[in-house]
Coordinates of C-alpha atoms and ligand atoms in Angstrom, one line a residue:
X1387 CA -20.0 -11.3 -4.7
X1388 CA -21.5 -14.4 -3.3
X1389 CA -25.0 -12.9 -2.9
X1390 CA -24.8 -11.8 -6.6
X1391 CA -23.8 -15.3 -7.6
X1392 CA -26.8 -16.7 -5.7
X1393 CA -29.0 -14.2 -7.4
X1394 CA -27.7 -15.2 -10.8
X1395 CA -28.1 -18.9 -9.9
X1396 CA -31.7 -18.5 -8.9
X1397 CA -32.4 -16.8 -12.2
X1398 CA -30.6 -19.5 -14.2
X1399 CA -28.0 -17.0 -15.4
X1400 CA -24.9 -18.7 -13.9
X1401 CA -23.1 -21.4 -15.8
X1402 CA -21.6 -23.9 -13.4
X1403 CA -18.8 -26.1 -14.5
X1404 CA -18.7 -29.1 -12.1
X1405 CA -16.2 -31.2 -14.1
X1406 CA -12.6 -30.9 -12.8
X1407 CA -10.7 -28.4 -14.9
X1408 CA -7.0 -27.3 -15.2
X1409 CA -6.6 -23.6 -14.5
X1410 CA -4.9 -23.1 -17.9
X1411 CA -8.2 -24.0 -19.7
X1412 CA -10.2 -21.4 -17.8
X1413 CA -9.2 -18.2 -19.9
X1414 CA -10.3 -19.8 -23.2
X1415 CA -13.6 -21.0 -21.7
X1416 CA -14.3 -17.5 -20.3
X1417 CA -13.6 -16.1 -23.8
X1418 CA -15.9 -18.6 -25.5
X1419 CA -18.6 -17.8 -22.9
X1420 CA -18.0 -14.1 -22.8
X1421 CA -21.1 -12.2 -21.8
X1422 CA -22.2 -15.1 -19.5
X1423 CA -21.0 -15.6 -15.9
X1424 CA -19.2 -18.9 -15.3
X1425 CA -18.3 -20.6 -12.0
X1426 CA -15.7 -23.3 -12.0
X1427 CA -16.4 -25.4 -8.9
X1428 CA -13.5 -27.8 -9.2
X1429 CA -10.1 -26.5 -10.2
X1430 CA -7.2 -28.9 -10.3
X1431 CA -4.5 -28.3 -7.6
X1432 CA -6.4 -25.7 -5.6
X1433 CA -9.3 -25.5 -3.2
X1434 CA -10.4 -22.2 -4.6
X1435 CA -13.4 -22.0 -7.0
X1436 CA -12.9 -19.6 -9.9
X1437 CA -15.5 -17.3 -11.3
X1438 CA -15.4 -15.0 -14.3
X1439 CA -17.5 -12.8 -16.7
X1440 CA -19.7 -11.5 -13.8
X1441 CA -19.8 -8.0 -15.2
X1442 CA -19.8 -8.9 -18.8
X1443 CA -23.0 -7.2 -19.9
X1444 CA -25.0 -4.1 -19.2
X1445 CA -27.9 -6.4 -18.1
X1446 CA -25.6 -8.0 -15.4
X1447 CA -24.5 -4.6 -14.1
X1448 CA -28.0 -3.3 -14.1
X1449 CA -29.1 -6.4 -12.2
X1450 CA -26.3 -6.0 -9.7
X1451 CA -27.6 -2.5 -8.9
X1452 CA -31.2 -3.5 -9.1
X1453 CA -32.1 -0.9 -11.8
X1454 CA -33.2 -1.2 -15.4
X1455 CA -30.5 -1.2 -18.1
X1456 CA -31.7 2.2 -19.4
X1457 CA -31.5 3.7 -16.0
X1458 CA -27.8 2.7 -15.3
X1459 CA -26.3 5.9 -16.6
X1460 CA -28.7 8.2 -14.7
X1461 CA -28.3 6.1 -11.4
X1462 CA -24.5 6.3 -11.7
X1463 CA -24.6 10.0 -12.6
X1464 CA -26.6 10.6 -9.4
X1465 CA -24.5 8.5 -7.2
X1466 CA -21.2 9.9 -8.5
X1467 CA -22.2 13.4 -7.2
X1468 CA -22.1 12.2 -3.5
X1469 CA -21.0 9.4 -1.3
X1470 CA -21.8 8.1 2.2
X1471 CA -19.5 6.6 4.9
X1472 CA -19.7 2.8 5.1
X1473 CA -20.0 1.3 8.6
X1474 CA -16.9 -0.4 10.0
X1475 CA -17.7 -3.8 11.6
X1476 CA -15.5 -6.2 13.7
X1477 CA -15.8 -9.3 11.6
X1478 CA -15.9 -10.0 7.9
X1479 CA -16.0 -12.9 5.5
X1480 CA -12.7 -11.8 3.9
X1481 CA -10.9 -12.5 7.2
X1482 CA -12.4 -15.9 8.1
X1483 CA -9.1 -17.7 7.3
X1484 CA -5.5 -16.4 7.8
X1485 CA -2.9 -18.1 5.6
X1486 CA 0.9 -17.9 5.5
X1487 CA 1.8 -15.7 2.6
X1488 CA 2.3 -17.8 -0.5
X1489 CA 1.0 -16.4 -3.7
X1490 CA 1.4 -19.7 -5.4
X1491 CA -1.6 -20.9 -3.4
X1492 CA -3.9 -18.6 -5.4
X1493 CA -5.1 -19.8 -8.8
X1494 CA -3.6 -16.8 -10.6
X1495 CA -4.2 -17.3 -14.3
X1496 CA -1.9 -16.8 -17.3
X1497 CA -4.1 -15.5 -20.1
X1498 CA -2.0 -15.5 -23.3
X1499 CA 1.2 -17.2 -24.5
X1500 CA 3.0 -13.8 -24.7
X1501 CA 2.1 -12.6 -21.2
X1502 CA 5.2 -12.2 -19.0
X1503 CA 3.6 -14.3 -16.3
X1504 CA 0.4 -15.1 -14.3
X1505 CA -1.6 -12.0 -13.6
X1506 CA -4.2 -11.0 -11.0
X1507 CA -6.6 -8.9 -13.2
X1508 CA -9.6 -8.4 -10.8
X1509 CA -7.5 -6.9 -7.9
X1510 CA -8.9 -3.7 -6.4
X1511 CA -6.2 -1.8 -4.6
X1512 CA -7.1 0.4 -1.6
X1513 CA -4.6 3.1 -0.4
X1514 CA -4.7 6.1 1.9
X1515 CA -3.2 9.6 1.7
X1516 CA -3.0 11.7 4.9
X1517 CA -4.7 14.7 3.2
X1518 CA -6.8 13.2 0.4
X1519 CA -8.1 10.1 2.3
X1520 CA -8.8 6.7 0.8
X1521 CA -8.5 5.7 -2.9
X1522 CA -9.8 2.6 -4.6
X1523 CA -8.6 1.6 -8.0
X1524 CA -8.0 -1.4 -10.2
X1525 CA -4.3 -2.3 -10.8
X1526 CA -3.2 -5.4 -12.6
X1527 CA -0.6 -7.5 -10.7
X1528 CA 2.1 -9.6 -12.3
X1529 CA 3.2 -12.4 -9.9
X1530 CA 7.0 -12.2 -9.5
X1531 CA 7.4 -14.9 -6.8
X1532 CA 5.6 -16.3 -3.7
X1533 CA 5.4 -12.9 -2.0
X1534 CA 5.7 -10.2 -4.6
X1535 CA 3.9 -8.6 -7.5
X1536 CA 4.7 -5.9 -10.1
X1537 CA 1.8 -3.5 -10.1
X1538 CA 0.8 -1.5 -13.2
X1539 CA 0.1 2.1 -12.0
X1540 CA -0.9 4.5 -14.8
X1541 CA 0.9 7.8 -14.4
X1542 CA -1.1 10.7 -12.9
X1543 CA -3.9 8.4 -11.6
X1544 CA -4.7 8.8 -8.0
X1545 CA -2.6 5.8 -6.8
X1546 CA 0.4 7.2 -8.7
X1547 CA -0.2 10.6 -7.0
X1548 CA -0.5 9.0 -3.5
X1549 CA 2.6 6.9 -4.1
X1550 CA 4.7 10.0 -5.1
X1551 CA 3.4 12.0 -2.2
X1552 CA 4.4 9.1 0.1
X1553 CA 7.9 9.1 -1.2
X1554 CA 7.7 5.9 -3.3
X1555 CA 6.5 3.5 -0.6
X1556 CA 2.9 3.0 0.3
X1557 CA 0.7 0.6 2.2
X1558 CA -1.9 -1.3 0.1
X1559 CA -4.8 -3.7 0.6
X1560 CA -5.6 -5.7 -2.5
X1561 CA -9.2 -7.1 -2.6
X1562 CA -10.2 -10.0 -4.9
X1563 CA -13.7 -11.4 -5.4
X1564 CA -15.9 -8.3 -5.2
X1565 CA -19.6 -7.5 -5.9
X1566 CA -20.0 -5.7 -9.3
X1567 CA -21.2 -2.5 -7.6
X1568 CA -17.9 -2.3 -5.8
X1569 CA -16.0 -3.0 -9.0
X1570 CA -17.9 -0.1 -10.7
X1571 CA -17.0 2.2 -7.9
X1572 CA -13.3 1.1 -8.2
X1573 CA -13.4 1.9 -11.9
X1574 CA -14.4 5.5 -11.5
X1575 CA -12.0 8.4 -11.8
X1576 CA -13.6 11.2 -9.8
X1577 CA -11.8 14.0 -8.0
X1578 CA -8.8 12.9 -5.9
X1579 CA -10.6 13.9 -2.7
X1580 CA -13.5 11.5 -3.4
X1581 CA -13.4 8.2 -1.4
X1582 CA -14.6 5.5 -3.8
X1583 CA -15.6 3.4 -0.8
X1584 CA -18.2 6.0 0.0
X1585 CA -19.4 6.0 -3.7
X1586 CA -19.6 2.1 -3.5
X1587 CA -21.6 2.5 -0.3
X1588 CA -24.1 4.7 -2.1
X1589 CA -24.4 2.3 -5.0
X1590 CA -25.1 -0.6 -2.7
X1591 CA -24.5 -0.6 1.0
X1592 CA -21.2 -2.1 2.1
X1593 CA -19.6 -2.8 5.4
X1594 CA -15.8 -2.5 6.0
X1595 CA -13.4 -4.3 8.3
X1596 CA -10.0 -3.0 9.4
X1597 CA -7.0 -4.7 8.0
X1598 CA -4.7 -6.6 10.3
X1599 CA -1.3 -5.3 9.3
X1600 CA -1.9 -2.0 7.4
X1601 CA -3.9 1.1 8.3
X1602 CA -6.7 0.5 5.8
X1603 CA -10.2 -0.8 5.6
X1604 CA -11.6 -3.3 3.1
X1605 CA -15.1 -4.5 2.2
X1606 CA -16.0 -7.1 4.8
X1607 CA -17.7 -9.5 2.3
X1608 CA -15.0 -9.7 -0.4
X1609 CA -13.3 -13.1 -0.9
X1610 CA -9.6 -12.5 -0.6
X1611 CA -7.5 -9.7 1.0
X1612 CA -3.7 -9.3 0.4
X1613 CA -2.2 -6.7 2.7
X1614 CA 1.2 -5.3 1.9
X1615 CA 3.4 -2.5 0.8
X1616 CA 4.6 -0.9 -2.4
X1617 CA 8.4 -0.9 -2.0
X1618 CA 10.7 1.6 -3.7
X1619 CA 11.8 -1.1 -6.1
X1620 CA 11.0 -1.0 -9.9
X1621 CA 10.9 -4.0 -12.2
X1622 CA 9.9 -4.7 -15.8
X1623 CA 6.1 -5.2 -16.0
X1624 CA 4.6 -6.8 -19.1
X1625 CA 4.1 -7.6 -21.9
X1626 CA 0.4 -8.1 -21.1
X1627 CA -2.7 -8.3 -23.2
X1628 CA -4.8 -5.1 -22.7
X1629 CA -8.2 -3.7 -23.4
X1630 CA -7.4 -3.1 -27.1
X1631 CA -6.8 -6.8 -27.6
X1632 CA -3.1 -6.0 -28.3
X1633 CA -0.1 -6.3 -26.0
X1634 CA 0.7 -3.4 -23.7
X1635 CA 4.4 -2.4 -23.7
X1636 CA 6.9 -3.3 -21.0
X1637 CA 7.5 -0.5 -18.5
X1638 CA 9.4 -0.2 -15.2
X1639 CA 6.7 -0.5 -12.5
X1640 CA 6.6 -0.7 -8.7
X1641 CA 6.9 -3.9 -6.7
X1642 CA 4.3 -4.8 -4.0
X1643 CA 5.4 -7.1 -1.2
X1644 CA 2.5 -9.0 0.5
X1645 CA 2.8 -9.3 4.3
X1646 CA -0.6 -10.7 5.2
X1647 CA -3.1 -13.0 3.5
X1648 CA -6.7 -13.6 4.6
X1649 CA -9.7 -15.1 2.8
X1650 CA -13.2 -16.4 3.1
X1651 CA -14.0 -20.0 4.0
X1652 CA -14.4 -22.0 0.7
X1653 CA -13.0 -19.0 -1.2
X1654 CA -13.9 -17.9 -4.7
X1655 CA -11.2 -16.4 -6.8
X1656 CA -12.4 -13.9 -9.4
X1657 CA -10.8 -14.0 -12.9
X1658 CA -11.2 -11.1 -15.3
X1659 CA -10.5 -11.7 -18.9
X1660 CA -8.2 -9.0 -20.2
X1661 CA -9.8 -7.4 -23.3
X1662 CA -13.0 -9.2 -22.5
X1663 CA -16.5 -7.7 -22.0
X1664 CA -16.0 -7.6 -18.2
X1665 CA -12.9 -5.5 -18.7
X1666 CA -14.5 -3.3 -21.4
X1667 CA -17.7 -2.5 -19.5
X1668 CA -15.9 -1.8 -16.2
X1669 CA -13.6 0.6 -18.0
X1670 CA -16.0 2.4 -20.2
X1671 CA -19.4 2.4 -18.5
X1672 CA -18.4 4.5 -15.4
X1673 CA -17.1 7.2 -17.8
X1674 CA -20.5 7.7 -19.3
X1675 CA -22.1 9.3 -16.2
X1676 CA -19.0 11.4 -15.7
X1677 CA -19.2 12.7 -19.2
X1678 CA -23.0 13.2 -18.8
X1679 CA -22.5 15.3 -15.7
X1680 CA -19.8 17.4 -17.3
X1681 CA -21.6 18.0 -20.6
X1682 CA -24.7 19.0 -18.6
X1683 CA -22.7 21.9 -17.2
X1684 CA -22.5 23.5 -20.7
X1685 CA -25.7 22.4 -22.4
X1686 CA -28.5 19.9 -22.0
X1687 CA -27.1 16.3 -22.2
X1688 CA -29.6 13.5 -22.9
X1689 CA -27.4 10.4 -23.1
X1690 CA -23.8 9.1 -23.5
X1691 CA -22.4 5.9 -24.8
X1692 CA -18.8 4.7 -24.8
X1693 CA -18.9 2.4 -27.8
X1694 CA -17.6 -1.2 -27.8
X1695 CA -15.9 -0.7 -31.2
X1696 CA -13.7 1.9 -29.7
X1697 CA -12.5 -0.7 -27.1
X1698 CA -15.1 0.7 -24.7
X1699 CA -12.6 3.5 -23.9
X1700 CA -11.4 5.5 -26.9
X1701 CA -14.7 6.5 -28.6
X1702 CA -17.8 8.2 -27.2
X1703 CA -21.2 9.4 -28.5
X1704 CA -22.9 12.2 -26.7
X1705 CA -26.6 13.1 -27.3
X1706 CA -27.7 16.6 -26.6
X1707 CA -30.8 18.8 -26.9
X1708 CA -29.3 21.6 -28.9
X1709 CA -30.5 25.1 -28.0
X1710 CA -27.5 27.3 -29.0
X1711 CA -25.3 27.2 -32.1
X1712 CA -22.2 26.5 -29.9
X1713 CA -23.7 23.7 -27.9
X1714 CA -22.1 21.0 -30.0
X1715 CA -18.6 22.4 -29.7
X1716 CA -19.0 23.1 -26.0
X1717 CA -20.2 19.5 -25.5
X1718 CA -17.0 18.2 -27.3
X1719 CA -14.8 20.2 -24.9
X1720 CA -16.7 19.1 -21.9
X1721 CA -16.6 15.4 -23.0
X1722 CA -12.8 15.5 -23.5
X1723 CA -12.4 17.2 -20.1
X1724 CA -14.5 14.5 -18.4
X1725 CA -12.8 11.5 -20.1
X1726 CA -9.2 12.4 -20.7
X1727 CA -8.3 9.1 -22.5
X1728 CA -11.0 9.5 -25.1
X1729 CA -9.7 10.1 -28.6
X1730 CA -12.9 10.6 -30.8
X1731 CA -16.3 11.9 -29.8
X1732 CA -19.4 12.5 -31.9
X1733 CA -22.1 14.8 -30.7
X1734 CA -25.6 14.1 -32.0
X1735 CA -29.2 15.4 -31.6
X1736 CA -32.0 13.7 -29.7
X1737 CA -33.5 12.0 -32.8
X1738 CA -30.4 10.0 -33.4
X1739 CA -30.3 6.5 -31.7
X1740 CA -26.9 6.4 -30.0
X1741 CA -27.1 2.6 -29.7
X1742 CA -27.4 2.2 -33.4
X1743 CA -24.1 3.1 -35.1
X1744 CA -25.9 3.4 -38.5
X1745 CA -28.0 6.2 -37.0
X1746 CA -24.9 8.0 -35.8
X1747 CA -23.2 7.6 -39.2
X1748 CA -26.3 9.0 -40.7
X1749 CA -25.9 12.1 -38.6
X1750 CA -22.3 12.5 -39.6
X1751 CA -23.3 12.0 -43.3
X1752 CA -26.1 14.5 -43.4
X1753 CA -25.4 17.1 -40.6
X1754 CA -21.6 17.5 -40.4
X1755 CA -19.2 19.6 -42.5
X1756 CA -15.5 19.0 -41.6
X1757 CA -14.5 22.6 -42.5
X1758 CA -16.5 24.0 -39.6
X1759 CA -17.8 21.2 -37.4
X1760 CA -14.6 19.4 -36.5
X1761 CA -12.5 20.1 -33.4
X1762 CA -8.9 18.8 -33.6
X1763 CA -6.9 18.8 -30.4
X1764 CA -3.3 17.7 -29.7
X1765 CA -2.8 16.5 -26.1
X1766 CA -2.6 13.5 -23.7
X1767 CA -4.8 10.6 -24.4
X1768 CA -4.7 6.9 -23.5
X1769 CA -1.6 4.8 -22.8
X1770 CA -3.5 1.9 -24.3
X1771 CA -3.8 3.2 -27.8
X1772 CA -1.0 1.6 -30.0
X1773 CA -1.3 4.4 -32.6
X1774 CA -0.4 7.0 -30.0
X1775 CA 2.8 7.5 -28.1
X1776 CA 2.3 4.9 -25.4
X1777 CA 5.0 6.5 -23.1
X1778 CA 4.1 10.2 -23.3
X1779 CA 0.4 9.5 -24.2
X1780 CA 0.7 12.2 -26.9
X1781 CA -2.2 11.9 -29.4
X1782 CA -4.5 13.9 -31.6
X1783 CA -8.2 14.0 -30.6
X1784 CA -11.1 14.6 -32.9
X1785 CA -14.5 15.9 -31.9
X1786 CA -17.3 15.7 -34.5
X1787 CA -20.3 18.0 -34.1
X1788 CA -22.9 16.1 -36.0
X1789 CA -25.8 18.1 -34.7
X1790 CA -28.2 20.0 -37.1
X1791 CA -26.5 23.3 -38.0
X1792 CA -28.2 26.3 -36.4
X1793 CA -27.9 28.5 -39.4
X1794 CA -29.9 26.2 -41.6
X1795 CA -33.6 25.5 -41.8
X1796 CA -34.2 22.6 -39.3
X1797 CA -37.0 21.1 -41.4
X1798 CA -34.5 20.1 -44.1
X1799 CA -32.9 17.7 -41.6
X1800 CA -35.8 15.8 -40.2
X1801 CA -36.5 12.4 -41.6
X1802 CA -39.6 12.4 -43.8
X1803 CA -42.3 9.7 -43.5
X1804 CA -44.2 8.1 -46.2
X1805 CA -48.0 8.8 -46.0
X1806 CA -49.6 6.2 -43.8
X1807 CA -46.3 4.7 -42.7
X1808 CA -47.2 4.7 -39.0
X1809 CA -50.8 3.5 -39.4
X1810 CA -50.9 0.9 -42.1
X1811 CA -50.9 -2.8 -41.1
X1812 CA -48.9 -5.0 -43.4
X1813 CA -50.8 -8.2 -42.3
X1814 CA -54.1 -6.6 -43.6
X1815 CA -52.6 -6.9 -47.1
X1816 CA -49.9 -9.5 -47.1
X1817 CA -50.1 -13.0 -45.8
X1818 CA -46.7 -14.1 -44.2
Ligands
FMN3232 C1 -10.6 -4.2 -15.2 C2 -9.8 -2.9 -15.1 C3 -8.4 -3.0 -15.0 C4 -7.6 -1.8 -14.8 N1 -6.3 -2.0 -14.7 C5 -5.5 -0.9 -14.4 C6 -4.1 -1.0 -14.2 O1 -3.5 -2.0 -14.3 N2 -3.4 0.1 -13.8 C7 -4.1 1.4 -13.7 O2 -3.4 2.3 -13.3 N3 -5.4 1.5 -13.9 C8 -6.1 0.4 -14.3 N4 -7.4 0.5 -14.5 C9 -8.0 1.9 -14.5 C10 -8.3 2.4 -13.2 O3 -8.8 1.5 -12.2 C11 -9.4 3.4 -13.3 O4 -9.2 4.2 -14.4 C12 -9.6 4.2 -12.1 O5 -10.7 4.9 -12.3 C13 -8.5 5.1 -11.8 O6 -8.9 5.7 -10.7 P1 -8.2 7.0 -10.1 O7 -8.2 8.0 -11.2 O8 -9.0 7.3 -8.9 O9 -6.8 6.6 -9.8 C14 -8.2 -0.6 -14.7 C15 -9.6 -0.5 -14.8 C16 -10.4 -1.7 -15.0 C17 -11.9 -1.5 -15.0

């Protein structure tokens, strides 16, 4: 993460707050400056610096991977198909200092008045299963006391599967303060056998160090590592502000006990604003290449967008080159298969601009007939959608095929230009 902050600084893209600030003022400033990375150099009562909003735009994520914004989807789609083993080294920044375990020493923030307590929101949790190997995933952590957290683990996700297979207790390494490329890898939901550390290594080379008290490896250059164990105990977790900008419900969730605490010298704690652009982009963007790859198995997919209006999670737009009358419907099925939490998806042709919602609405208005072009599916969706059953995740999904109908004359659907529209120069006739 430090190298990325240096890069931002050299480009004048990092806002540095040098005035001393109380930690309880940080969330509101991150919200006001959402979309722009902010580093708080002096935080009252702690030696940690605090940074936030580092993944809060597509431009920032593209910069972190050294690609153009338009190439992000295709780069991720390529990398998600294969990984490569990171090298294990003896020493890492994340183990420069060993502290006695006291979670009160971390500047863990409380984000809203109704949150049950202070939450670590940028914690990436690494686990291992004897058969499936390593898993890397985000899990929010509610501080319970100086040694324990409650960890939100969405049912059926890989960490949940690993935990159940291990009989309810599992070693974990929690990494805080990571490079955006590693955070993107942690946000993916690929096959259970895929090691996201290998995906991270293909996105941008990483080195690993072995943990001191648990049989796991962590990125050598992250800022903070908390080693511990998920115990068999369950406690109430939440309420907590989630992606939709609403409170997630209270559930019984596992306790994690921290046994070992290491960090970098002059450590930087990473904050992640719940419901903010960081959160939204990290959730939604890695789904786009997964949908892209899956839709490409059934027809030619050109582009995918998980839209911000759908909380960057519940709504998708898929652009295809339609060759067969069933391509639109097949694309709907493939998109829902690839992103199981998605509730509504719209399939459009190549001439529709998926980044312009008016253009997408135009396709629905002129190319779609609900009696034959809609797919309605009952099934499991997102636990985050307040209109669904948030316990069972039962929901109804809608797929809209807004591609030009194959049984009609295509020429009736193409936008008609006025004679000379492309060639006439306004300034030749009108002075501004
Ligand atoms: C910022 C952020 C916070 C997240 N918080 C949680 C969480 O608290 N619990 C959870 O189970 N998943 C959470 N997720 C989702 C998982 O990390 C993500 O879906 C991951 O791909 C699941 O991986 P898996 O299918 O390999 O388990 C979060 C994702 C992001 C980007």
